[in-house]
């Protein structure tokens, strides 16, 4: 579901719109989507229902979309936090993206969302993500803390 190519550290994306455009472009680049514009629209549609900005500078935007061709996880860490209408009112600096084909019967994406939300309560996980120097560091943390769920 995730490779080190889909972990982006220290990105300069000044707002949520730019983040969703970046996600859609990278999903197209890695053949995760067949329709970049539809994927972006689906991310916005989900965001309108309830903000995916959680707590402590983290967000987990996710969608089940007909434009998604295979399940994927991306991680984006921003240079500067941005407003995300998060539940705790704090801006977002780290974004975990979960993309799943519409109608996909595997519920692993729900387990990933749940697992990541729980991990955001773990200071050691949050500190590890913040201190990661390269994508392999983030991949190792995800693999360790999610028991291979995102591999």
PDB file of C-alpha atoms in Angstrom, residues 67-122:
ATOM      1  CA  UNK A  67     -10.814   7.154  -9.825  1.00  0.00           C
ATOM      2  CA  UNK A  68      -8.513   5.073  -7.575  1.00  0.00           C
ATOM      3  CA  UNK A  69      -7.123   1.984  -9.287  1.00  0.00           C
ATOM      4  CA  UNK A  70      -5.412   0.345  -6.292  1.00  0.00           C
ATOM      5  CA  UNK A  71      -5.226   0.948  -2.543  1.00  0.00           C
ATOM      6  CA  UNK A  72      -2.432   3.285  -1.524  1.00  0.00           C
ATOM      7  CA  UNK A  73      -1.092   5.247   1.423  1.00  0.00           C
ATOM      8  CA  UNK A  74       0.961   8.436   1.121  1.00  0.00           C
ATOM      9  CA  UNK A  75       2.689  10.483   3.780  1.00  0.00           C
ATOM     10  CA  UNK A  76       3.383  14.193   3.359  1.00  0.00           C
ATOM     11  CA  UNK A  77       5.308  16.243   5.906  1.00  0.00           C
ATOM     12  CA  UNK A  78       5.152  19.977   5.288  1.00  0.00           C
ATOM     13  CA  UNK A  79       7.863  22.572   5.857  1.00  0.00           C
ATOM     14  CA  UNK A  80       5.315  24.869   7.467  1.00  0.00           C
ATOM     15  CA  UNK A  81       1.999  23.935   9.102  1.00  0.00           C
ATOM     16  CA  UNK A  82      -1.177  24.939   7.256  1.00  0.00           C
ATOM     17  CA  UNK A  83      -4.769  25.552   8.304  1.00  0.00           C
ATOM     18  CA  UNK A  84      -6.917  22.420   7.978  1.00  0.00           C
ATOM     19  CA  UNK A  85      -9.943  23.170  10.194  1.00  0.00           C
ATOM     20  CA  UNK A  86      -8.594  20.528  12.561  1.00  0.00           C
ATOM     21  CA  UNK A  87     -10.602  19.325  15.533  1.00  0.00           C
ATOM     22  CA  UNK A  88      -8.102  20.814  17.989  1.00  0.00           C
ATOM     23  CA  UNK A  89      -7.767  24.073  16.026  1.00  0.00           C
ATOM     24  CA  UNK A  90      -4.072  23.490  15.335  1.00  0.00           C
ATOM     25  CA  UNK A  91      -2.601  23.738  11.828  1.00  0.00           C
ATOM     26  CA  UNK A  92      -1.479  20.538  10.091  1.00  0.00           C
ATOM     27  CA  UNK A  93       2.129  19.611   9.395  1.00  0.00           C
ATOM     28  CA  UNK A  94       1.924  15.857   8.683  1.00  0.00           C
ATOM     29  CA  UNK A  95      -0.618  14.275   6.353  1.00  0.00           C
ATOM     30  CA  UNK A  96      -1.386  10.578   6.009  1.00  0.00           C
ATOM     31  CA  UNK A  97      -3.358   9.977   2.802  1.00  0.00           C
ATOM     32  CA  UNK A  98      -5.422   6.824   2.280  1.00  0.00           C
ATOM     33  CA  UNK A  99      -6.768   6.113  -1.209  1.00  0.00           C
ATOM     34  CA  UNK A 100      -9.010   3.124  -1.890  1.00  0.00           C
ATOM     35  CA  UNK A 101     -10.958   2.056  -4.992  1.00  0.00           C
ATOM     36  CA  UNK A 102     -14.714   2.558  -4.598  1.00  0.00           C
ATOM     37  CA  UNK A 103     -16.441  -0.667  -3.685  1.00  0.00           C
ATOM     38  CA  UNK A 104     -13.149  -2.261  -2.618  1.00  0.00           C
ATOM     39  CA  UNK A 105     -14.213  -5.099  -0.341  1.00  0.00           C
ATOM     40  CA  UNK A 106     -11.017  -5.133   1.700  1.00  0.00           C
ATOM     41  CA  UNK A 107     -11.579  -3.076   4.851  1.00  0.00           C
ATOM     42  CA  UNK A 108      -7.876  -2.652   5.570  1.00  0.00           C
ATOM     43  CA  UNK A 109      -8.186   1.097   4.911  1.00  0.00           C
ATOM     44  CA  UNK A 110     -10.543   1.355   7.893  1.00  0.00           C
ATOM     45  CA  UNK A 111      -8.009  -0.487  10.043  1.00  0.00           C
ATOM     46  CA  UNK A 112      -5.268   1.853   8.787  1.00  0.00           C
ATOM     47  CA  UNK A 113      -7.319   4.967   9.627  1.00  0.00           C
ATOM     48  CA  UNK A 114      -8.109   3.555  13.051  1.00  0.00           C
ATOM     49  CA  UNK A 115      -4.510   2.493  13.619  1.00  0.00           C
ATOM     50  CA  UNK A 116      -3.115   5.888  12.571  1.00  0.00           C
ATOM     51  CA  UNK A 117      -5.641   7.762  14.703  1.00  0.00           C
ATOM     52  CA  UNK A 118      -4.609   5.643  17.698  1.00  0.00           C
ATOM     53  CA  UNK A 119      -0.923   6.204  16.929  1.00  0.00           C
ATOM     54  CA  UNK A 120      -1.464   9.940  17.127  1.00  0.00           C
ATOM     55  CA  UNK A 121      -1.878   9.405  20.860  1.00  0.00           C
ATOM     56  CA  UNK A 122       1.639   7.919  21.027  1.00  0.00           C
TER      57      UNK A 122
END
